[in-house]
Coordinates of C-alpha atoms in Angstrom, one line a residue:
M31 CA -1.5 -60.7 -68.5
E32 CA -0.8 -57.0 -68.2
H33 CA -4.1 -54.8 -68.4
T34 CA -3.4 -51.9 -70.9
L35 CA -5.8 -48.9 -71.2
P36 CA -8.0 -48.7 -74.3
T37 CA -7.9 -45.9 -76.5
P38 CA -11.0 -43.7 -76.3
R39 CA -12.4 -41.9 -79.0
Q40 CA -15.0 -39.8 -77.5
T41 CA -14.8 -37.9 -74.0
P42 CA -17.7 -39.6 -72.6
S43 CA -16.0 -43.1 -73.1
Y44 CA -14.0 -42.2 -70.0
L45 CA -16.8 -42.9 -68.1
N46 CA -16.3 -46.5 -68.4
L47 CA -12.8 -46.4 -67.8
F48 CA -13.5 -44.5 -64.5
T49 CA -15.8 -46.9 -63.7
Y50 CA -13.8 -49.8 -64.2
L51 CA -11.0 -48.1 -62.2
T52 CA -12.9 -47.7 -59.4
A53 CA -14.1 -50.9 -59.1
N54 CA -10.6 -52.4 -59.8
P55 CA -8.1 -49.6 -58.2
S56 CA -4.7 -49.6 -60.2
L57 CA -2.3 -47.2 -59.8
K58 CA -0.6 -47.8 -62.9
L59 CA -3.4 -47.9 -65.1
S60 CA -4.8 -44.5 -63.2
R61 CA -1.2 -43.0 -64.3
Q62 CA -1.9 -44.4 -67.7
L63 CA -5.2 -42.7 -68.2
H64 CA -4.0 -39.4 -66.1
A65 CA -1.2 -39.4 -69.0
H66 CA -3.9 -39.9 -71.7
I67 CA -6.4 -37.1 -71.0
I68 CA -3.2 -34.8 -70.8
L69 CA -1.9 -35.6 -74.1
T70 CA -5.3 -35.8 -75.9
H71 CA -6.7 -33.2 -73.9
S72 CA -4.7 -30.5 -73.4
S73 CA -6.7 -27.7 -73.0
V74 CA -8.8 -29.6 -70.4
S75 CA -7.9 -30.2 -67.3
V76 CA -8.7 -33.5 -65.5
H77 CA -11.2 -31.5 -63.0
A78 CA -12.6 -30.1 -65.8
L79 CA -13.4 -33.5 -67.4
F80 CA -15.2 -34.8 -64.1
N81 CA -17.3 -31.5 -64.4
H82 CA -18.3 -32.6 -67.8
L83 CA -19.1 -36.2 -67.2
I84 CA -21.0 -35.4 -64.4
H85 CA -22.7 -32.8 -65.9
T86 CA -23.4 -35.3 -69.4
H87 CA -23.3 -38.7 -68.0
P88 CA -24.0 -38.4 -64.3
S89 CA -24.3 -41.8 -62.3
S90 CA -23.9 -42.5 -58.6
L91 CA -20.8 -44.4 -59.3
L92 CA -18.8 -41.5 -60.9
F93 CA -20.0 -38.9 -58.0
N94 CA -19.1 -41.4 -55.4
A95 CA -15.7 -42.0 -57.1
V96 CA -15.2 -38.3 -57.3
I97 CA -16.6 -37.3 -54.0
R98 CA -14.1 -40.1 -52.1
A99 CA -11.1 -38.7 -54.6
Y100 CA -11.7 -35.3 -53.5
A101 CA -12.0 -36.2 -49.6
Q102 CA -9.0 -37.9 -49.5
V103 CA -6.4 -35.6 -51.0
G104 CA -8.2 -33.0 -48.0
H105 CA -10.7 -30.7 -50.6
Y106 CA -13.3 -31.0 -48.3
Q107 CA -15.7 -28.1 -49.4
Q108 CA -15.6 -29.5 -52.9
T109 CA -16.8 -32.9 -51.4
L110 CA -20.0 -31.6 -49.6
K111 CA -20.6 -29.6 -52.6
L112 CA -20.7 -32.7 -55.2
Y113 CA -22.7 -34.5 -52.3
S114 CA -25.3 -31.9 -52.4
Q115 CA -25.1 -31.5 -55.9
M116 CA -25.9 -35.5 -56.4
L117 CA -28.9 -35.3 -53.8
S118 CA -30.2 -32.6 -56.3
M119 CA -30.3 -34.8 -59.0
G120 CA -31.7 -37.8 -57.3
L121 CA -28.9 -40.2 -57.5
C122 CA -29.2 -41.4 -54.5
R123 CA -28.1 -45.0 -54.9
P124 CA -27.9 -46.5 -50.9
H125 CA -25.9 -49.3 -52.3
Y126 CA -23.2 -47.4 -53.7
F127 CA -23.7 -45.2 -50.0
T128 CA -21.6 -47.4 -47.8
F129 CA -17.9 -46.4 -48.4
T130 CA -19.1 -42.7 -49.2
F131 CA -20.6 -41.9 -46.3
P132 CA -17.1 -41.9 -44.1
F133 CA -15.8 -39.8 -47.0
L134 CA -18.8 -37.1 -46.1
L135 CA -18.4 -37.7 -42.3
K136 CA -14.2 -37.1 -42.8
A137 CA -15.1 -33.9 -44.7
C138 CA -17.1 -32.6 -41.9
A139 CA -14.7 -33.5 -39.1
G140 CA -11.7 -31.8 -41.6
L141 CA -13.8 -28.6 -41.7
S142 CA -15.6 -29.0 -38.0
L143 CA -19.1 -28.6 -39.3
V144 CA -20.7 -30.5 -36.7
Q145 CA -24.5 -29.6 -38.3
T146 CA -23.4 -30.3 -41.8
G147 CA -22.4 -34.0 -40.1
K148 CA -25.3 -34.3 -38.0
C149 CA -27.1 -33.9 -41.3
V150 CA -25.0 -36.3 -42.8
H151 CA -26.1 -38.5 -40.1
A152 CA -29.3 -38.3 -40.5
H153 CA -28.9 -39.3 -44.1
C154 CA -27.2 -42.5 -42.6
L155 CA -29.7 -43.4 -40.5
G156 CA -32.4 -42.6 -43.2
F157 CA -30.5 -44.9 -45.8
G158 CA -30.2 -47.7 -42.7
F159 CA -26.3 -47.7 -42.5
Q160 CA -26.6 -46.4 -38.6
R161 CA -25.3 -50.3 -37.7
D162 CA -22.3 -50.4 -40.3
L163 CA -19.3 -50.8 -38.5
Y164 CA -17.6 -48.7 -40.9
V165 CA -19.9 -45.8 -41.0
G166 CA -20.5 -46.2 -37.2
S167 CA -16.6 -45.7 -36.7
S168 CA -16.5 -42.3 -38.9
L169 CA -19.4 -41.1 -36.8
V170 CA -17.7 -41.2 -33.7
N171 CA -15.0 -40.0 -35.4
M172 CA -16.7 -37.0 -36.7
Y173 CA -18.4 -36.0 -33.4
A174 CA -15.3 -36.4 -31.7
K175 CA -13.2 -34.0 -33.9
C176 CA -15.9 -31.6 -33.7
G177 CA -15.6 -31.8 -30.2
E178 CA -18.9 -33.2 -29.5
L179 CA -17.5 -35.9 -27.2
A180 CA -21.1 -36.5 -25.5
D181 CA -22.5 -37.8 -29.0
A182 CA -19.5 -39.8 -30.0
R183 CA -19.8 -41.5 -26.4
D184 CA -23.5 -42.4 -27.2
L185 CA -22.7 -43.8 -30.4
F186 CA -19.4 -45.5 -29.4
D187 CA -21.8 -46.9 -26.8
E188 CA -24.5 -47.9 -29.0
M189 CA -22.2 -49.8 -31.7
P190 CA -23.3 -53.5 -31.7
V191 CA -19.3 -54.3 -32.7
R192 CA -16.6 -51.8 -32.5
D193 CA -13.3 -51.9 -34.5
V194 CA -9.8 -50.7 -33.7
S195 CA -10.8 -47.4 -35.6
A196 CA -13.5 -46.5 -33.3
W197 CA -11.8 -46.7 -29.9
N198 CA -9.0 -44.8 -31.9
A199 CA -11.0 -42.1 -33.0
F200 CA -12.7 -41.6 -29.4
I201 CA -9.2 -41.4 -27.9
S202 CA -8.1 -38.9 -30.2
G203 CA -11.3 -37.1 -29.8
C204 CA -10.7 -36.7 -25.8
M205 CA -7.2 -36.1 -26.1
R206 CA -8.0 -32.8 -28.4
S207 CA -10.7 -31.9 -25.9
G208 CA -8.3 -32.2 -23.1
M209 CA -10.5 -35.5 -21.4
I210 CA -7.2 -36.9 -20.8
R211 CA -8.6 -39.3 -18.0
W212 CA -11.5 -40.6 -20.5
A213 CA -8.8 -41.0 -23.2
E214 CA -6.4 -43.1 -20.2
D215 CA -9.6 -45.3 -19.6
F216 CA -10.3 -46.0 -23.0
F217 CA -6.8 -47.1 -23.8
R218 CA -6.6 -49.3 -20.7
R219 CA -10.1 -51.4 -22.2
M220 CA -8.9 -51.9 -25.3
E221 CA -8.2 -55.4 -26.1
R222 CA -6.3 -54.9 -29.4
R223 CA -4.5 -51.7 -29.7
N224 CA -2.7 -50.7 -33.0
V225 CA 0.2 -47.9 -34.0
L226 CA -2.8 -46.0 -34.1
S227 CA -4.2 -46.0 -30.5
W228 CA -0.1 -45.9 -29.0
T229 CA 0.2 -42.6 -31.5
A230 CA -2.8 -41.1 -30.6
M231 CA -1.7 -41.3 -26.5
I232 CA 1.4 -40.1 -27.1
S233 CA 0.4 -37.0 -29.3
G234 CA -2.0 -36.4 -26.9
Y235 CA 0.0 -36.1 -23.9
A236 CA 2.3 -34.2 -25.6
Q237 CA -0.3 -31.6 -27.0
N238 CA -1.8 -31.3 -23.6
G239 CA 1.7 -30.4 -21.6
L240 CA 2.5 -33.9 -20.2
P241 CA 5.8 -34.3 -22.2
N242 CA 7.1 -37.0 -19.5
K243 CA 4.0 -39.2 -19.8
A244 CA 4.3 -39.1 -23.8
L245 CA 7.7 -40.4 -23.3
S246 CA 7.2 -42.7 -20.8
M247 CA 4.8 -44.1 -23.2
F248 CA 6.8 -44.0 -26.0
E249 CA 9.6 -45.9 -24.0
E250 CA 7.0 -48.4 -23.3
M251 CA 6.0 -49.0 -27.2
S252 CA 9.3 -48.6 -28.5
I253 CA 10.5 -52.3 -26.5
G254 CA 7.6 -54.0 -28.1
G255 CA 4.1 -52.2 -27.2
G256 CA 3.6 -53.6 -23.7
G257 CA 3.7 -57.1 -25.1
S258 CA 1.4 -56.5 -28.2
G259 CA 4.4 -56.4 -31.0
V260 CA 3.3 -52.8 -31.6
R261 CA 5.9 -50.5 -32.3
P262 CA 6.7 -47.1 -33.1
N263 CA 6.2 -45.7 -36.9
W264 CA 7.5 -42.0 -38.5
V265 CA 3.7 -40.5 -37.3
T266 CA 4.7 -41.4 -33.9
V267 CA 8.2 -40.5 -33.8
M268 CA 7.1 -36.9 -34.9
S269 CA 4.4 -36.5 -32.3
V270 CA 6.7 -37.6 -29.4
L271 CA 9.5 -35.5 -30.5
P272 CA 8.1 -32.1 -29.7
A273 CA 7.7 -33.5 -26.1
C274 CA 11.6 -33.8 -25.7
A275 CA 11.4 -30.1 -26.8
H276 CA 8.7 -29.0 -24.1
S277 CA 10.8 -30.1 -21.5
A278 CA 14.2 -30.0 -23.0
A279 CA 15.0 -33.4 -22.6
L280 CA 18.1 -33.4 -24.8
E281 CA 19.1 -37.0 -23.8
Q282 CA 15.6 -38.4 -24.6
G283 CA 15.9 -36.8 -27.8
K284 CA 19.0 -38.3 -28.7
R285 CA 17.9 -42.0 -27.9
I286 CA 14.6 -41.3 -29.7
H287 CA 16.9 -40.1 -32.7
H288 CA 18.8 -43.1 -32.3
Y289 CA 16.1 -45.2 -32.3
A290 CA 14.4 -44.1 -35.7
S291 CA 17.8 -44.4 -37.5
S292 CA 18.3 -47.5 -36.0
V293 CA 14.9 -48.5 -38.1
G294 CA 15.0 -46.2 -40.8
L295 CA 12.6 -43.8 -39.5
D296 CA 14.4 -41.0 -39.8
R297 CA 14.7 -40.9 -43.6
N298 CA 11.2 -39.5 -43.5
S299 CA 10.9 -35.6 -44.3
S300 CA 8.6 -34.8 -41.2
V301 CA 10.7 -36.6 -38.6
Q302 CA 13.7 -34.8 -40.0
T303 CA 12.1 -31.7 -39.7
A304 CA 10.8 -32.8 -36.4
L305 CA 14.3 -33.5 -35.3
I306 CA 15.4 -29.7 -36.2
A307 CA 13.1 -28.4 -33.8
M308 CA 13.6 -30.9 -31.2
Y309 CA 17.5 -30.2 -31.0
A310 CA 16.8 -26.3 -31.1
K311 CA 14.4 -26.2 -28.6
C312 CA 16.7 -28.5 -26.3
G313 CA 19.5 -25.6 -26.8
S314 CA 21.6 -27.6 -29.5
L315 CA 21.7 -25.2 -32.5
V316 CA 24.6 -27.7 -33.9
E317 CA 22.8 -30.4 -34.1
A318 CA 19.9 -28.9 -35.5
R319 CA 21.6 -27.3 -38.1
H320 CA 23.1 -31.3 -38.9
S321 CA 19.7 -32.6 -39.0
F322 CA 18.7 -29.6 -41.5
D323 CA 21.6 -29.8 -43.9
K324 CA 20.7 -33.8 -44.2
L325 CA 17.2 -32.9 -45.8
V326 CA 17.1 -33.3 -49.4
P327 CA 15.1 -31.5 -50.8
K328 CA 13.9 -28.8 -48.2
G329 CA 10.2 -27.3 -47.9
V330 CA 8.9 -24.4 -47.0
V331 CA 8.6 -26.3 -43.3
A332 CA 11.6 -27.4 -42.9
W333 CA 13.6 -24.0 -44.1
N334 CA 10.7 -22.1 -41.5
T335 CA 11.5 -24.3 -38.6
M336 CA 15.4 -23.8 -39.0
I337 CA 14.7 -19.9 -39.2
T338 CA 12.7 -20.0 -36.4
A339 CA 15.6 -22.1 -34.8
Y340 CA 18.4 -19.2 -35.0
A341 CA 15.7 -16.4 -34.2
S342 CA 14.7 -17.8 -30.9
H343 CA 18.4 -18.4 -30.0
G344 CA 19.3 -14.7 -31.1
K345 CA 21.2 -15.7 -33.5
G346 CA 20.2 -12.5 -36.2
A347 CA 22.6 -13.1 -38.8
E348 CA 22.2 -16.9 -39.2
T349 CA 18.4 -15.9 -39.1
I350 CA 19.0 -13.7 -42.5
S351 CA 21.5 -15.7 -44.4
T352 CA 19.1 -18.9 -43.8
F353 CA 16.2 -16.9 -45.3
E354 CA 18.5 -15.6 -48.2
D355 CA 19.2 -19.0 -49.0
M356 CA 15.4 -19.9 -48.6
I357 CA 14.9 -17.4 -51.4
R358 CA 18.0 -18.5 -53.7
A359 CA 16.3 -22.1 -53.5
K360 CA 12.9 -20.7 -54.9
V361 CA 11.5 -21.3 -51.8
Q362 CA 7.8 -19.6 -51.7
P363 CA 8.1 -17.9 -48.1
D364 CA 5.0 -17.7 -46.0
F365 CA 4.0 -15.7 -42.8
I366 CA 5.1 -18.3 -40.4
T367 CA 8.8 -17.4 -42.2
F368 CA 8.3 -13.6 -41.7
T369 CA 7.5 -14.2 -38.1
G370 CA 10.9 -15.8 -37.3
L371 CA 12.3 -13.6 -39.5
L372 CA 10.9 -10.7 -38.3
S373 CA 11.6 -11.9 -34.4
G374 CA 14.9 -12.6 -35.2
C375 CA 16.0 -9.4 -36.2
S376 CA 14.4 -7.9 -32.9
H377 CA 16.1 -10.5 -30.6
S378 CA 19.3 -9.0 -32.3
G379 CA 18.8 -5.5 -32.3
L380 CA 18.8 -5.3 -36.3
V381 CA 16.1 -2.9 -36.8
E382 CA 16.7 -1.3 -40.1
I383 CA 17.2 -4.6 -41.6
G384 CA 13.6 -5.7 -39.8
L385 CA 12.2 -2.8 -41.1
R386 CA 13.1 -3.6 -44.5
Y387 CA 12.0 -7.0 -44.6
F388 CA 8.8 -5.9 -43.2
N389 CA 7.9 -3.4 -45.9
D390 CA 8.9 -5.9 -48.4
M391 CA 6.6 -8.5 -46.9
E392 CA 3.7 -7.6 -49.3
Q393 CA 5.4 -6.1 -52.4
V394 CA 8.4 -8.6 -52.8
Y395 CA 7.1 -12.0 -51.7
S396 CA 3.4 -11.2 -51.5
V397 CA 2.7 -12.2 -48.0
E398 CA 0.1 -10.3 -46.3
P399 CA 1.1 -9.0 -42.9
R400 CA -0.7 -10.4 -40.2
V401 CA -1.1 -9.0 -36.4
E402 CA 2.0 -11.3 -35.5
H403 CA 4.0 -9.5 -37.8
Y404 CA 3.0 -6.1 -36.5
A405 CA 4.0 -7.5 -33.0
C406 CA 7.6 -8.5 -34.2
V407 CA 8.0 -4.9 -35.4
V408 CA 6.3 -3.3 -31.9
D409 CA 9.0 -5.4 -30.2
L410 CA 11.8 -4.4 -32.7
L411 CA 10.9 -0.9 -32.1
S412 CA 10.4 -1.1 -28.5
R413 CA 13.7 -3.1 -27.2
A414 CA 15.6 -0.8 -29.6
G415 CA 14.3 2.3 -27.0
R416 CA 12.2 3.5 -29.9
L417 CA 9.2 3.4 -28.3
Q418 CA 7.0 6.6 -29.6
E419 CA 7.7 5.2 -33.1
A420 CA 6.4 1.7 -31.7
K421 CA 3.5 3.2 -30.3
E422 CA 2.6 5.2 -34.0
L423 CA 2.9 1.9 -35.4
I424 CA 0.0 0.4 -33.4
D425 CA -2.3 3.4 -33.9
Q426 CA -1.6 2.7 -37.5
M427 CA -2.1 -1.2 -37.5
P428 CA -5.5 -2.3 -40.0
M429 CA -6.0 -4.5 -37.4
Q430 CA -6.7 -4.3 -33.7
P431 CA -3.8 -4.6 -31.6
S432 CA -3.3 -8.1 -29.7
A433 CA -2.1 -8.6 -26.3
S434 CA 1.3 -9.6 -27.7
V435 CA 1.7 -6.6 -29.3
W436 CA 0.8 -4.1 -26.2
G437 CA 3.1 -6.9 -23.9
A438 CA 6.4 -6.0 -26.2
V439 CA 5.6 -2.5 -25.5
L440 CA 4.8 -3.0 -21.6
A441 CA 8.0 -5.5 -20.9
A442 CA 10.3 -2.9 -23.5
C443 CA 8.9 0.3 -21.1
R444 CA 10.7 -1.4 -17.9
M445 CA 13.5 -1.9 -19.4
H446 CA 13.9 1.7 -20.8
K447 CA 11.8 3.0 -17.9
N448 CA 8.8 4.9 -19.5
L449 CA 6.2 4.7 -17.1
E450 CA 3.6 7.0 -19.5
I451 CA 3.4 4.5 -22.2
G452 CA 4.0 1.5 -20.1
E453 CA 1.0 2.2 -18.1
R454 CA -1.1 2.9 -21.4
A455 CA 0.0 -0.9 -22.3
A456 CA -0.8 -2.1 -19.0
K457 CA -4.3 -0.8 -19.5
E458 CA -4.7 -2.2 -22.8
L459 CA -3.9 -5.6 -21.5
F460 CA -5.7 -5.4 -18.4
V461 CA -8.8 -5.4 -20.8
L462 CA -7.5 -7.8 -23.4
E463 CA -6.2 -10.6 -20.8
P464 CA -7.6 -9.5 -17.3
E465 CA -6.6 -12.9 -15.8
N466 CA -3.0 -12.4 -16.8
I467 CA -1.0 -11.6 -13.9
G468 CA 2.0 -11.3 -15.3
N469 CA 0.9 -7.8 -16.4
Y470 CA -0.1 -6.7 -13.1
V471 CA 3.3 -7.6 -12.0
L472 CA 5.1 -5.9 -14.6
L473 CA 3.0 -2.6 -13.9
S474 CA 3.9 -3.1 -10.1
N475 CA 7.4 -3.7 -10.8
M476 CA 7.5 -0.5 -12.6
Y477 CA 6.1 1.5 -10.0
A478 CA 8.3 -0.3 -7.5
E479 CA 11.4 0.9 -9.4
F480 CA 9.9 4.7 -9.6
G481 CA 9.5 4.5 -5.6
K482 CA 5.5 4.6 -6.4
W483 CA 4.6 2.2 -3.6
E484 CA 1.1 3.5 -3.0
E485 CA 0.5 2.4 -6.7
V486 CA 2.1 -0.9 -5.5
D487 CA -0.7 -1.5 -3.0
K488 CA -3.3 -0.1 -4.8
L489 CA -2.2 -2.7 -7.5
R490 CA -1.8 -5.5 -5.3
G491 CA -5.6 -4.5 -4.0
V492 CA -7.0 -5.3 -7.7
V493 CA -4.9 -8.7 -8.2
K494 CA -6.3 -10.0 -4.8
S495 CA -9.8 -8.6 -5.4
L496 CA -9.7 -10.6 -9.2
G497 CA -8.6 -13.7 -7.1
L498 CA -5.4 -13.8 -9.1
K499 CA -2.6 -15.5 -8.0
K500 CA 1.6 -15.1 -9.4
K501 CA 2.7 -17.8 -11.3
P502 CA 6.1 -19.2 -9.4
G503 CA 9.0 -19.0 -10.8
C504 CA 10.4 -22.6 -11.9
S505 CA 13.9 -24.0 -13.5
W506 CA 14.4 -27.5 -14.5
T507 CA 17.7 -29.3 -15.8
E508 CA 18.1 -32.8 -17.2
I509 CA 20.8 -34.6 -15.8
N510 CA 21.9 -38.3 -17.1
G511 CA 18.7 -38.4 -18.7
R512 CA 16.2 -37.3 -15.6
A513 CA 15.0 -33.8 -15.5
H514 CA 15.3 -32.1 -11.9
L515 CA 13.1 -29.2 -10.8
F516 CA 13.5 -26.2 -8.9
L517 CA 11.2 -23.6 -7.4
G518 CA 12.1 -20.3 -6.1
G519 CA 13.8 -20.8 -3.0
D520 CA 13.5 -24.5 -2.9
V521 CA 14.5 -26.0 0.1
L522 CA 12.7 -29.4 -0.2
H523 CA 15.3 -30.9 -2.9
Q524 CA 17.3 -33.8 -1.5
Q525 CA 20.6 -32.3 -2.4
A526 CA 19.5 -28.7 -1.3
K527 CA 22.2 -28.5 2.1
E528 CA 25.1 -28.8 -0.5
I529 CA 23.3 -26.3 -3.2
Y530 CA 22.7 -23.2 -0.6
K531 CA 26.8 -24.2 0.2
L532 CA 27.7 -23.5 -3.3
L533 CA 25.3 -20.3 -3.8
E534 CA 26.7 -18.9 -0.7
A535 CA 30.3 -19.4 -1.4
L536 CA 29.7 -17.8 -4.9
P537 CA 29.0 -14.1 -4.2
K538 CA 32.9 -13.5 -2.8
Q539 CA 34.2 -15.3 -5.6
M540 CA 31.7 -13.3 -8.5
K541 CA 32.4 -9.9 -6.6
A542 CA 36.2 -10.0 -6.6
S543 CA 35.7 -10.3 -10.6
G544 CA 33.4 -7.3 -10.7
Y545 CA 30.1 -8.8 -9.9
V546 CA 27.1 -6.2 -8.1
P547 CA 23.9 -7.5 -7.2
D548 CA 20.8 -5.8 -8.9
T549 CA 18.8 -5.5 -6.2
K550 CA 16.1 -4.0 -8.6
F551 CA 14.9 -7.6 -9.5
A552 CA 13.7 -8.1 -5.6
L553 CA 11.3 -5.5 -5.5
H554 CA 10.2 -6.3 -2.1
D555 CA 10.2 -3.1 0.3
V556 CA 12.9 -4.7 2.5
S557 CA 16.8 -4.4 3.4
E558 CA 19.4 -4.1 0.7
E559 CA 20.6 -7.7 2.5
E560 CA 17.4 -9.3 2.1
K561 CA 16.9 -8.6 -1.2
E562 CA 20.4 -10.0 -2.3
H563 CA 19.2 -13.2 -0.2
N564 CA 16.5 -13.3 -2.5
L565 CA 18.0 -12.9 -5.5
S566 CA 20.9 -16.1 -4.7
T567 CA 17.6 -18.2 -4.4
H568 CA 16.1 -17.9 -8.0
S569 CA 15.3 -21.2 -9.5
E570 CA 17.5 -20.7 -12.2
K571 CA 20.4 -20.2 -10.0
L572 CA 19.4 -23.2 -7.4
A573 CA 19.5 -25.3 -11.2
I574 CA 23.0 -24.1 -12.0
A575 CA 24.1 -25.0 -9.0
F576 CA 23.0 -28.4 -8.7
G577 CA 24.3 -28.9 -12.3
L578 CA 28.0 -27.7 -11.2
L579 CA 27.3 -30.2 -8.0
N580 CA 26.5 -33.4 -10.5
T581 CA 28.3 -33.2 -13.9
S582 CA 32.1 -33.5 -14.2
P583 CA 34.3 -30.1 -15.6
G584 CA 33.4 -29.5 -19.0
T585 CA 29.8 -30.5 -19.4
V586 CA 27.6 -28.3 -20.7
L587 CA 24.9 -27.3 -18.3
R588 CA 21.3 -26.4 -20.1
V589 CA 18.7 -25.0 -17.9
T590 CA 15.0 -24.3 -18.8
K591 CA 13.1 -21.6 -17.0
N592 CA 9.1 -20.7 -17.5
L593 CA 9.5 -17.2 -16.8
R594 CA 12.0 -14.4 -18.2
I595 CA 15.2 -14.8 -17.1
C596 CA 15.7 -11.4 -14.7
G597 CA 18.6 -9.3 -15.1
D598 CA 20.5 -10.0 -11.7
C599 CA 20.8 -14.1 -12.9
H600 CA 21.7 -13.0 -16.3
S601 CA 24.6 -11.0 -15.2
A602 CA 25.3 -13.8 -12.3
I603 CA 25.3 -16.9 -14.7
K604 CA 27.7 -14.8 -17.3
F605 CA 30.2 -14.7 -13.9
I606 CA 29.8 -18.0 -13.1
S607 CA 30.5 -19.3 -16.4
R608 CA 34.0 -18.0 -16.5
I609 CA 34.6 -19.0 -12.6
Y610 CA 33.8 -22.8 -13.3
D611 CA 34.5 -22.7 -17.3
R612 CA 31.7 -23.7 -18.3
E613 CA 29.5 -23.1 -21.2
I614 CA 25.5 -22.6 -19.9
V615 CA 22.5 -22.3 -21.7
V616 CA 19.3 -21.0 -20.2
R617 CA 16.5 -21.1 -21.9
D618 CA 13.6 -18.7 -20.4
V619 CA 9.9 -18.0 -21.9
N620 CA 11.2 -15.7 -24.8
R621 CA 14.6 -17.1 -26.0
F622 CA 17.6 -18.6 -25.6
H623 CA 21.0 -17.4 -23.7
H624 CA 24.1 -19.1 -24.1
F625 CA 27.0 -17.9 -21.3
Q626 CA 30.4 -18.9 -21.9
D627 CA 33.8 -17.2 -20.6
G628 CA 31.8 -14.7 -18.8
S629 CA 29.8 -13.0 -21.6
C630 CA 26.3 -14.1 -23.2
S631 CA 25.3 -14.7 -26.6
C632 CA 22.6 -11.7 -26.6
G633 CA 25.3 -9.4 -26.1
D634 CA 22.9 -8.3 -23.3
Y635 CA 20.6 -7.1 -25.5
W636 CA 17.4 -8.7 -24.6

């Protein structure tokens, strides 16, 4: 027989209905009750009605129901407030708490309130729930998410019976804290794994900068979870796609997309948004846009992802048009939207447009500028050579300038040869991030360009005394689904002989086309011949040469570099793209460069 809701005549009679639905959950009946409340109490919100009942007809059952409801929708502050209120009213019925403590602990974990969590733990002990499986797993989860892995491990070891959720909670906590070996050990020891177990490992690897391990585990899971029959769900797919983006593994990303499509997981909006980001970060804007266009409806995260994608590729006009489409779609922009928008203006030299958007942020769009927005505008002005204006903006900032702010100034000072402001920026950076050797290298390079070799030697002495080591330049490219890594001057690769033979032949062809090596990017006090040789062995050139040797004519070459591409390599790759009639996409630490027919998408503005 189909249940229908009785018609209550007085507000207090709702208590019986809430009690009934708590004990007998029914989505249909709950919606009927919600609709009835709206129709008969239009001036009273459901929240207000709950507050009314709690104050007029308080009961443990009602408090527990509301506490769980708040926790499930992420209203953690209100969850803990209600629990405190419940305790103050003396409504502590132990038999109702078995299913309430896990929600309280979830709230503590969500807010990273470990001390509050310890108080709830004490209450669990006081009510005798310390051996309850559900409560025990929630305690492990709370301590693990709050970074208290020792406490989480102790509780885990004391549990007489452990279900898969306790194992998963500890593995997730280990990955979140960077304790990868602990997580791997626990994963291996699990007798029974579910989709959350595999997903925790995959997302953990991706978040800890181990994309190859994340991809390898996804491959194993997608063919049946190592014999367990467990297969990826939409969360797993969404977790592994950033690993493809991190390593620029476009072919692997396409295979994951194909898998997701074959089982219907690509219909999930979060997966579709992750696909947009993956394709964009792997250098394929066309496929990123195709995934974006298929997404209906588009939320703010999807719009932000597409705006950021265009910005990172230096497509300023497309960045702006996408933002304007977002506004026309009546989607409210947030601070991430403007970070992408201003970055896009900066990379494309759209100074006045960028300044207008920055000025409109708060007044027109109700988004308060943050330090990252100031960093974008400082970068916008600095790249355009308006360094004095950038410095004045920094002096007017309502918050302390971050390292990204001064970093933008320092990089532009080298580009525009402004040593005075460059020294000021570098000194600020030495205080803000004393262990970042990149700042010392940039200033040292500026001194070298100005012929101030004594200052170069002083900086080298400081770097040596601090024990800092220069991050080696490396580049990688994916050929036939496999990543190939190259360090600067690499001679250990199995095809090193063929690579250097090709590179040795290139200068004659390029010089015949007008290429002149820019030896200021080989800033060692050595001969011009040695400088030219050093430039020819930069890692991105090695990766491109390898790609030319191992792909058929017309294949797009995609290279990722861990540092900023140097000016000489940028110039050389333009010539290579013309000589070999190839499209070459290079992603450096700042942005993408699309080289084709002797020119670059950045228009030499980078």
